[in-house]
PDB file of C-alpha atoms in Angstrom:
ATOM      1  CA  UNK A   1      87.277  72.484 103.163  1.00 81.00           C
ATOM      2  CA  UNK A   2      89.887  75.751 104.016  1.00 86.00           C
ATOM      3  CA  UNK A   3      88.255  78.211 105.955  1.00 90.00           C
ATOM      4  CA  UNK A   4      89.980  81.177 108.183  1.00 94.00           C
ATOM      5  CA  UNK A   5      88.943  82.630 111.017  1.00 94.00           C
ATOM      6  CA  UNK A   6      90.222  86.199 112.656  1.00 93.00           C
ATOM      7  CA  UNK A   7      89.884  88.173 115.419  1.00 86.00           C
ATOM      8  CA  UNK A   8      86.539  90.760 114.486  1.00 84.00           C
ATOM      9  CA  UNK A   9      87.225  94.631 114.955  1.00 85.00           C
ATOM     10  CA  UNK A  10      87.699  97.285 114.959  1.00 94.00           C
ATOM     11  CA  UNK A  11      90.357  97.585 116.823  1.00 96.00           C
ATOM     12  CA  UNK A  12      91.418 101.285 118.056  1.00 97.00           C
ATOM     13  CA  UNK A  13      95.131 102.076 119.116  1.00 96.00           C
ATOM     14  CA  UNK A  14      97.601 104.687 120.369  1.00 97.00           C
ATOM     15  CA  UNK A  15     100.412 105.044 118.295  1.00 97.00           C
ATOM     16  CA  UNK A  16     103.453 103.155 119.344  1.00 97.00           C
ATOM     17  CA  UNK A  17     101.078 100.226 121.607  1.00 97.00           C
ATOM     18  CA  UNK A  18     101.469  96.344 120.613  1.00 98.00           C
ATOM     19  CA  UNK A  19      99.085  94.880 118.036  1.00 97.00           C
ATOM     20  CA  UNK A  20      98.053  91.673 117.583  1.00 97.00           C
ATOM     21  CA  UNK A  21      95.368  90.079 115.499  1.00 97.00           C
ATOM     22  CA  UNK A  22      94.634  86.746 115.741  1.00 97.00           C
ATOM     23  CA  UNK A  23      94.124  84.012 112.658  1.00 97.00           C
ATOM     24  CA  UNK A  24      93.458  80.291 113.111  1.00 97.00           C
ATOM     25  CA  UNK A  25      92.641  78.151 109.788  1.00 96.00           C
ATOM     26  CA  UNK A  26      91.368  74.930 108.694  1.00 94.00           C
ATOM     27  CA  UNK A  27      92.608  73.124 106.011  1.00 91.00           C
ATOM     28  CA  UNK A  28      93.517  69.951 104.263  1.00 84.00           C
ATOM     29  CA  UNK A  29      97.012  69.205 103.170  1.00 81.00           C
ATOM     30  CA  UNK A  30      99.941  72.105 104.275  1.00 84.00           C
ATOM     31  CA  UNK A  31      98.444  75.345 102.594  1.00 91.00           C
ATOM     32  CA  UNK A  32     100.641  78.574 102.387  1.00 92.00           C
ATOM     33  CA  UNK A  33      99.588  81.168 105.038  1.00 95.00           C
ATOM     34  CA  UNK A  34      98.996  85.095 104.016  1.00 95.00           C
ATOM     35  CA  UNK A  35      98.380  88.122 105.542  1.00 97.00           C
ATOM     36  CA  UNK A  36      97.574  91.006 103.585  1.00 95.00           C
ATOM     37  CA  UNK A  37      96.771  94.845 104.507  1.00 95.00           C
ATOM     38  CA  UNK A  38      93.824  97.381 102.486  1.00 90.00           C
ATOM     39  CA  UNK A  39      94.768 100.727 102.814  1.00 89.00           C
ATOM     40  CA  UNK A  40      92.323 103.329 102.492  1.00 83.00           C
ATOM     41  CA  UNK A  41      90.976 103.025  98.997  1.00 75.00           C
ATOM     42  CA  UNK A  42      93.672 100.998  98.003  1.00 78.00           C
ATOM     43  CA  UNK A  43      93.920  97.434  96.558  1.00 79.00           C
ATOM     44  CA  UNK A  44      94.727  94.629  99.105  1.00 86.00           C
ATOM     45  CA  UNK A  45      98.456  94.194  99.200  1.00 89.00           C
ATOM     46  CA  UNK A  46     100.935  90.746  99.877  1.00 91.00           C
ATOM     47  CA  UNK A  47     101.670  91.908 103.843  1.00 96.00           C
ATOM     48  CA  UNK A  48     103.744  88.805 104.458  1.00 96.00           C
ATOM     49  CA  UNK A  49     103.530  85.360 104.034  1.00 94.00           C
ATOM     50  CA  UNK A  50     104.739  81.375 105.450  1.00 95.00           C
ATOM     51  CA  UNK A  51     104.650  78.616 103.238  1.00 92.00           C
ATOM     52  CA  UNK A  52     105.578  75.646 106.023  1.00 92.00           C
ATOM     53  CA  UNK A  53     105.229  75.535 109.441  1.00 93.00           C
ATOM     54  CA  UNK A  54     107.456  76.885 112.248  1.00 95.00           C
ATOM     55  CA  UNK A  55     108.233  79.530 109.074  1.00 96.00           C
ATOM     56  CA  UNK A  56     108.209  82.743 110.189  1.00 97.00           C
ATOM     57  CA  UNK A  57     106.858  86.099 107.732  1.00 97.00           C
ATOM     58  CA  UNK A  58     108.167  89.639 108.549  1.00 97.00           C
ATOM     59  CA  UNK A  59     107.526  93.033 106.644  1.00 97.00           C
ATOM     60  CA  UNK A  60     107.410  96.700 107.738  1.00 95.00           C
ATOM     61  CA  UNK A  61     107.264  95.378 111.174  1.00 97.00           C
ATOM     62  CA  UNK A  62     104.874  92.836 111.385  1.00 98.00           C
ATOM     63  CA  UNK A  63     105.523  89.221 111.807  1.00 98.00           C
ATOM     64  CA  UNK A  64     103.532  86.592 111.795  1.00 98.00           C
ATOM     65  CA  UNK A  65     104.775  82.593 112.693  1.00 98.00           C
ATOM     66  CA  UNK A  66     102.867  79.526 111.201  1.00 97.00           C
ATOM     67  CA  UNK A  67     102.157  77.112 113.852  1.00 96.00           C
ATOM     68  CA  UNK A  68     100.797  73.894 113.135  1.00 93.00           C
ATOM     69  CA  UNK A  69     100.115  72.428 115.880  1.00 94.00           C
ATOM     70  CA  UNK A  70      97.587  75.430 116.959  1.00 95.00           C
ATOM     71  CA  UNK A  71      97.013  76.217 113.334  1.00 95.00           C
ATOM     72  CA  UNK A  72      97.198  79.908 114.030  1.00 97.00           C
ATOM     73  CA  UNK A  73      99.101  82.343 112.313  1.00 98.00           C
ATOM     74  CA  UNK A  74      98.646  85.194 114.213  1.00 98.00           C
ATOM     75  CA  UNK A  75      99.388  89.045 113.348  1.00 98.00           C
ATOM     76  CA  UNK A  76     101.905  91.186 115.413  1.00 98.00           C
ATOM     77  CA  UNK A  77     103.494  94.071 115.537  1.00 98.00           C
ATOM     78  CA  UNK A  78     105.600  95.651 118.414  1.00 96.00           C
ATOM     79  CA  UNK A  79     105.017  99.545 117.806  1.00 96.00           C
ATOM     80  CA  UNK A  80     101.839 100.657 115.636  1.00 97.00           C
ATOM     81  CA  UNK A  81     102.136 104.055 113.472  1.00 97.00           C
ATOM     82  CA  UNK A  82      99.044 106.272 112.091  1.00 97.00           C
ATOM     83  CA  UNK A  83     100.042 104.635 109.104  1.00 96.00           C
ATOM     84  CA  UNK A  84      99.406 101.438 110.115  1.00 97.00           C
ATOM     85  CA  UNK A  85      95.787 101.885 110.205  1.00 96.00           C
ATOM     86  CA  UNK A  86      93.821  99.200 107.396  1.00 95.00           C
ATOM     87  CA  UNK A  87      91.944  96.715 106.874  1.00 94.00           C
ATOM     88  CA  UNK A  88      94.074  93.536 107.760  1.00 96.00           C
ATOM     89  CA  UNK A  89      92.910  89.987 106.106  1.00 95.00           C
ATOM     90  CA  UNK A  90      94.442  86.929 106.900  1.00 96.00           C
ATOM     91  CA  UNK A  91      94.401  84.070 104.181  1.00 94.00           C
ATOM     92  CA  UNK A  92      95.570  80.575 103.434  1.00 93.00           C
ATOM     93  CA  UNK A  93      96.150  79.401  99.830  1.00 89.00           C
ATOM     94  CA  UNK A  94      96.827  75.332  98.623  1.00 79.00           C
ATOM     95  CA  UNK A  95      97.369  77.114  95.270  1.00 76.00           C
ATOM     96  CA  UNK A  96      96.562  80.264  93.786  1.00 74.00           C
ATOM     97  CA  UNK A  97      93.021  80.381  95.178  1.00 83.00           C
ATOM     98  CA  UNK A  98      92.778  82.288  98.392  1.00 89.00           C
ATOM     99  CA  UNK A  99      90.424  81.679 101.614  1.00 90.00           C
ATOM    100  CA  UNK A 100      90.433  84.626 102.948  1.00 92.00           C
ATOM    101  CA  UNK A 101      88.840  85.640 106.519  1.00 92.00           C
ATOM    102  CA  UNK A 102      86.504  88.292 107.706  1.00 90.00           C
ATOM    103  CA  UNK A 103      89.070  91.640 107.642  1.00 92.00           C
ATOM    104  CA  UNK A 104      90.016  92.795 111.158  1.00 95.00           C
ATOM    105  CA  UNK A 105      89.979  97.108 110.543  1.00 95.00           C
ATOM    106  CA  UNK A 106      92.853  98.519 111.942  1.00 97.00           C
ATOM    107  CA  UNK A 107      92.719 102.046 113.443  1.00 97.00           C
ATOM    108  CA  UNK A 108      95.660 103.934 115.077  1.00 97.00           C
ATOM    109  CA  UNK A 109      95.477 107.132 116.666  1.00 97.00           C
ATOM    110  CA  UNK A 110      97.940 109.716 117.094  1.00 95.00           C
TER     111      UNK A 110
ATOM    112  CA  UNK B   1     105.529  96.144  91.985  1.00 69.00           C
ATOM    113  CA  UNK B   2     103.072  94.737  89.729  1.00 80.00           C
ATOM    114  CA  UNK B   3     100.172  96.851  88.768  1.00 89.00           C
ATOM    115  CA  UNK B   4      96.496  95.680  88.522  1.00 93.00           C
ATOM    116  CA  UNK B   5      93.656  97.884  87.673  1.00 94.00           C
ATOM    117  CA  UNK B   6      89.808  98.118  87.729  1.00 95.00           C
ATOM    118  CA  UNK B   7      86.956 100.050  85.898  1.00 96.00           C
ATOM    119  CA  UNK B   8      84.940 101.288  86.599  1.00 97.00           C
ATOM    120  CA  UNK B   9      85.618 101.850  90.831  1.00 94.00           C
ATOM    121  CA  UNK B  10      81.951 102.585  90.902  1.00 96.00           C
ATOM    122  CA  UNK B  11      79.285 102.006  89.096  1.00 97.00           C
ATOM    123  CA  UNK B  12      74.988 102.392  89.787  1.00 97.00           C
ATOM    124  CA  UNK B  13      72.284 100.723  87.500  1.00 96.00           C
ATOM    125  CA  UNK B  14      69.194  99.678  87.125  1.00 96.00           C
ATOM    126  CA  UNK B  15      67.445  96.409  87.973  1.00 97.00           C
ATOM    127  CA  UNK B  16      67.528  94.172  84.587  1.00 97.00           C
ATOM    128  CA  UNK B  17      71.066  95.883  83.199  1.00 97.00           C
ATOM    129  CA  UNK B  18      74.087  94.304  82.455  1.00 97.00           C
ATOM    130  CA  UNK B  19      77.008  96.077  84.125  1.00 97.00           C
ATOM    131  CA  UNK B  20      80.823  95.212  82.464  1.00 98.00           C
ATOM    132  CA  UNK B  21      83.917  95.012  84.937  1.00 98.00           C
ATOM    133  CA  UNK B  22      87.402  95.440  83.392  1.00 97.00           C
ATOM    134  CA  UNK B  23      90.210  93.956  85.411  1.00 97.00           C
ATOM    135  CA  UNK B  24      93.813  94.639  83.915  1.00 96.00           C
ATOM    136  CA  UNK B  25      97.156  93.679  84.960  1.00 95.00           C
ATOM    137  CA  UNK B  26      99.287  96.501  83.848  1.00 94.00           C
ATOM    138  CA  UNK B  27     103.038  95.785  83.356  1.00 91.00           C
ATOM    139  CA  UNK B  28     102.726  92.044  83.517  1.00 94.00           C
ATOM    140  CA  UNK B  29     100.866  88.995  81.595  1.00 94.00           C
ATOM    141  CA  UNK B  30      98.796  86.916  83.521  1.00 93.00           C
ATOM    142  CA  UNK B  31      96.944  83.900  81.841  1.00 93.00           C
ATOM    143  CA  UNK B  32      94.996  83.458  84.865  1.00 94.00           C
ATOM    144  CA  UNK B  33      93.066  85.948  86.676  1.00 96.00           C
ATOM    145  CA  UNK B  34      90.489  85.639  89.762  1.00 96.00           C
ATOM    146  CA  UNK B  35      87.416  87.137  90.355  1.00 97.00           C
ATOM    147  CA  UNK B  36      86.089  87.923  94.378  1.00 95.00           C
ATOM    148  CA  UNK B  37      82.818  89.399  95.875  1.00 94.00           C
ATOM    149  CA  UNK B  38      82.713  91.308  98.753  1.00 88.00           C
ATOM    150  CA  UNK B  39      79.962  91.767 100.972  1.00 81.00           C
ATOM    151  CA  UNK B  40      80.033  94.509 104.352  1.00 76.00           C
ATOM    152  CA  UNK B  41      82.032  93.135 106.550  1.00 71.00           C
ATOM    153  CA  UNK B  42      82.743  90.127 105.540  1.00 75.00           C
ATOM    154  CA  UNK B  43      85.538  88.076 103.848  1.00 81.00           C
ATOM    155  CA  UNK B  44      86.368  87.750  99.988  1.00 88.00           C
ATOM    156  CA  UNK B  45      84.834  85.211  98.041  1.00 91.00           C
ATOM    157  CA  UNK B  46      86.434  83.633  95.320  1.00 93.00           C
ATOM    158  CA  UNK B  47      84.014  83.777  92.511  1.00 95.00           C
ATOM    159  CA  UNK B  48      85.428  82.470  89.470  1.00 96.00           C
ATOM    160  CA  UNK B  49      89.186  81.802  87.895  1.00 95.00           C
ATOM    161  CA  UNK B  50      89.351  83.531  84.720  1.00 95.00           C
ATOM    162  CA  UNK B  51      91.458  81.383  82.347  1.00 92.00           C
ATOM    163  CA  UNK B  52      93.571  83.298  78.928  1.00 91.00           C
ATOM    164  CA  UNK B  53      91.805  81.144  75.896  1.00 88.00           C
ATOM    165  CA  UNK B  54      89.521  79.108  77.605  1.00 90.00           C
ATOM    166  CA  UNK B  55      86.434  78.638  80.053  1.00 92.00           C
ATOM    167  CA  UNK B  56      86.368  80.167  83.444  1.00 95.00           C
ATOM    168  CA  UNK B  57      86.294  77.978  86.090  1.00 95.00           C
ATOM    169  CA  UNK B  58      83.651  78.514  88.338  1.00 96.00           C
ATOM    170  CA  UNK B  59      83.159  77.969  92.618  1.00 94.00           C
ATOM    171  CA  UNK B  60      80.075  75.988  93.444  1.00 93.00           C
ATOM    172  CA  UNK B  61      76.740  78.404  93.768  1.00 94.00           C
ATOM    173  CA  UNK B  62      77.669  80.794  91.755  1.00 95.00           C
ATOM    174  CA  UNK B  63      75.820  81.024  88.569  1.00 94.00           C
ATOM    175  CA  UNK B  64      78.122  81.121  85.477  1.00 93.00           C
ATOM    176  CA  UNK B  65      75.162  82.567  82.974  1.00 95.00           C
ATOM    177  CA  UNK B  66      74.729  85.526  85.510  1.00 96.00           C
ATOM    178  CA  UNK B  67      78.188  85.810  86.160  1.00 97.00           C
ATOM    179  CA  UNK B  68      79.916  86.109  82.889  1.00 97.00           C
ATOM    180  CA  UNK B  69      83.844  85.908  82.701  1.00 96.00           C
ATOM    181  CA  UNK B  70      85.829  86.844  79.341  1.00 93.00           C
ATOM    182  CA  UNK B  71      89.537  86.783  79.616  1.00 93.00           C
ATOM    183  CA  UNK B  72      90.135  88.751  76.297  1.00 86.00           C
ATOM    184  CA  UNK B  73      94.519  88.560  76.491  1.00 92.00           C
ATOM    185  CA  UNK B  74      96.883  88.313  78.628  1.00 93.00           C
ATOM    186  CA  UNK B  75      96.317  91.560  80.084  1.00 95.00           C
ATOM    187  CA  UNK B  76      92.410  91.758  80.301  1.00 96.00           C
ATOM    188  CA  UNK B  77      89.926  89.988  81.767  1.00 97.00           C
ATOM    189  CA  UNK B  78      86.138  91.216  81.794  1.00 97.00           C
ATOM    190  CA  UNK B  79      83.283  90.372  84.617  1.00 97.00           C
ATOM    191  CA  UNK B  80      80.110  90.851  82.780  1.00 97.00           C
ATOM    192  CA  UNK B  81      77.269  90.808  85.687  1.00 97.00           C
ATOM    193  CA  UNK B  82      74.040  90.167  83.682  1.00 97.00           C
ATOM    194  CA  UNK B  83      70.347  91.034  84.567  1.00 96.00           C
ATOM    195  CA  UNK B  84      71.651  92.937  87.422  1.00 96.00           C
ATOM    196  CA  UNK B  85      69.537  92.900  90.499  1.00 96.00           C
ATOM    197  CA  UNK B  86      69.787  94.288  93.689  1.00 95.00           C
ATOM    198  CA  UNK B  87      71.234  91.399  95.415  1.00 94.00           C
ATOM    199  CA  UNK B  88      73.954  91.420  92.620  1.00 95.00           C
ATOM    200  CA  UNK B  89      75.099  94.713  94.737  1.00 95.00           C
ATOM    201  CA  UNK B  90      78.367  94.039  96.636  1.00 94.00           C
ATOM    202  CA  UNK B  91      82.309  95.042  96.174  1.00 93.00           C
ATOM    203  CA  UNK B  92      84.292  93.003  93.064  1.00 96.00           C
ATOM    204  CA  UNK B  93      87.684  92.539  93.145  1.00 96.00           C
ATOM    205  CA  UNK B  94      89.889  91.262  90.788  1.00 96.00           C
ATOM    206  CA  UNK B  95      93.276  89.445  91.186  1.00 94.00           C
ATOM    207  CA  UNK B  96      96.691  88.421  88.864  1.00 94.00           C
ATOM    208  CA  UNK B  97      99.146  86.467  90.236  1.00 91.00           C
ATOM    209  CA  UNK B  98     103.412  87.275  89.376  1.00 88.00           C
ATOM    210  CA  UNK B  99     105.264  84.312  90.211  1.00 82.00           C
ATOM    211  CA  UNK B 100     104.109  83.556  93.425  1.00 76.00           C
ATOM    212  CA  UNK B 101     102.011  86.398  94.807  1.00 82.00           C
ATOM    213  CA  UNK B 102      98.427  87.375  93.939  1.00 87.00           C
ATOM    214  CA  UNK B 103      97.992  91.578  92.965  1.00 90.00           C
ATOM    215  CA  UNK B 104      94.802  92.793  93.759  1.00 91.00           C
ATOM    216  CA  UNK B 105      92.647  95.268  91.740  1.00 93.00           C
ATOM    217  CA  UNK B 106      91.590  97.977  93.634  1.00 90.00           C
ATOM    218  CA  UNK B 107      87.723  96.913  93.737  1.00 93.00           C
ATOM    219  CA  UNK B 108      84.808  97.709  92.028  1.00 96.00           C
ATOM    220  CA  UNK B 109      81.797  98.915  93.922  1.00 94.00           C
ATOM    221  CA  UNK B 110      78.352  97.717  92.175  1.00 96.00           C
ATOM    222  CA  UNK B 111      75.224  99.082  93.411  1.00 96.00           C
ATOM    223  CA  UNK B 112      71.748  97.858  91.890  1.00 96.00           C
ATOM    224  CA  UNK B 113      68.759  99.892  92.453  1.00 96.00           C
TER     225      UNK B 113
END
């Protein structure tokens, strides 16, 4: 079956340090890869996303690469803000049904 | 961006109720909608697919006359969690997809006393 596994938190920051959140998956087949981000009492929101491998997903910073042959498709971003601080999930899809992992909360101090 | 909603975003009953959870997508039709638990700290589940017109589609273990799943129109879909219990307590979220990205609800917290 699918299943994801990511790095457990919380992870604490300073703003402007390096994140990175690791996310390795099993699946059958070549599923789509996802991250998405929960704000604060928010709903979860599309991040960024790969749909094939060596594909690479960028958005408000963050980029994520799928790789294949480590099945990983980990989470970075160069320069965290206060902002940045959420709930991050990383999930793969062979459809429209997600497998989502555990959450990896995000926290970024000033 | 597309717009989905949830109500109630809390909600507290007895054991032995049935509670009703309203998932709508707001500016956009979906004919398929999907249903997720939550539990503390730990992933999304995918419950159920909610289909416009027809039977949900169920994931294995969870029990469709406990769990039931009305999707009304194309904007609507309803999560009706019957003869609540306190196990039945956890965080349900709701999803749409728009082409080819899934919009979440914001979440529904159920608590069961």
């Amino acid at each position: 079956g699918n299943s994801v596994t990511q790095m457990e938190g919380p992870v604490t920051l300073s703003e402007e340090a390096f994140l990175t959140i690791n996310c390795t998956y099993t699946a059958t087949g070549y599923p789509s890869l996802f991250w998405y981000v929960q704000y604060p009492g928010e709903g979860l929101q599309l991040l960024l996303k790969a749909t094939k491998a060596d594909d690479k997903g960028s958005n408000k910073g963050f980029e994520a690469t799928y790789r294949k042959e480590t099945t990983s498709f980990h989470l970075e971003k160069g320069s965290v803000q206060v902002s940045d601080s959420a709930v991050y999930f990383c999930a793969l899809s062979p459809d429209y049904k997600l497998s989502f992992g555990a959450g990896t909360t995000v926290t970024v101090r000033a | 961006g597309a717009v989905v909603s949830q109500h109630p975003s809390r909600v507290i009953c007895k054991s032995g109720t049935s509670v009703k959870i309203e998932c709508r997508s707001l500016d956009f039709q979906a004919t398929t909608m999907f249903w997720y638990r939550q539990f503390p700290k730990q992933s999304l589940m995918l419950m159920a697919t909610s289909n416009e017109g027809s039977k949900a589609t169920y994931e294995q273990g969870v029990e469709k006359d406990k769990f039931l799943i009305n999707h009304a129109s194309l904007t609507l879909s309803t999560l009706t969690v019957t003869s609540a219990h306190p196990e039945d307590s956890s965080f349900y979220i709701c999803s749409a997809p728009l082409t080819d990205t899934q919009y979440f609800g914001p979440g529904t917290r159920l608590t069961v006393l």
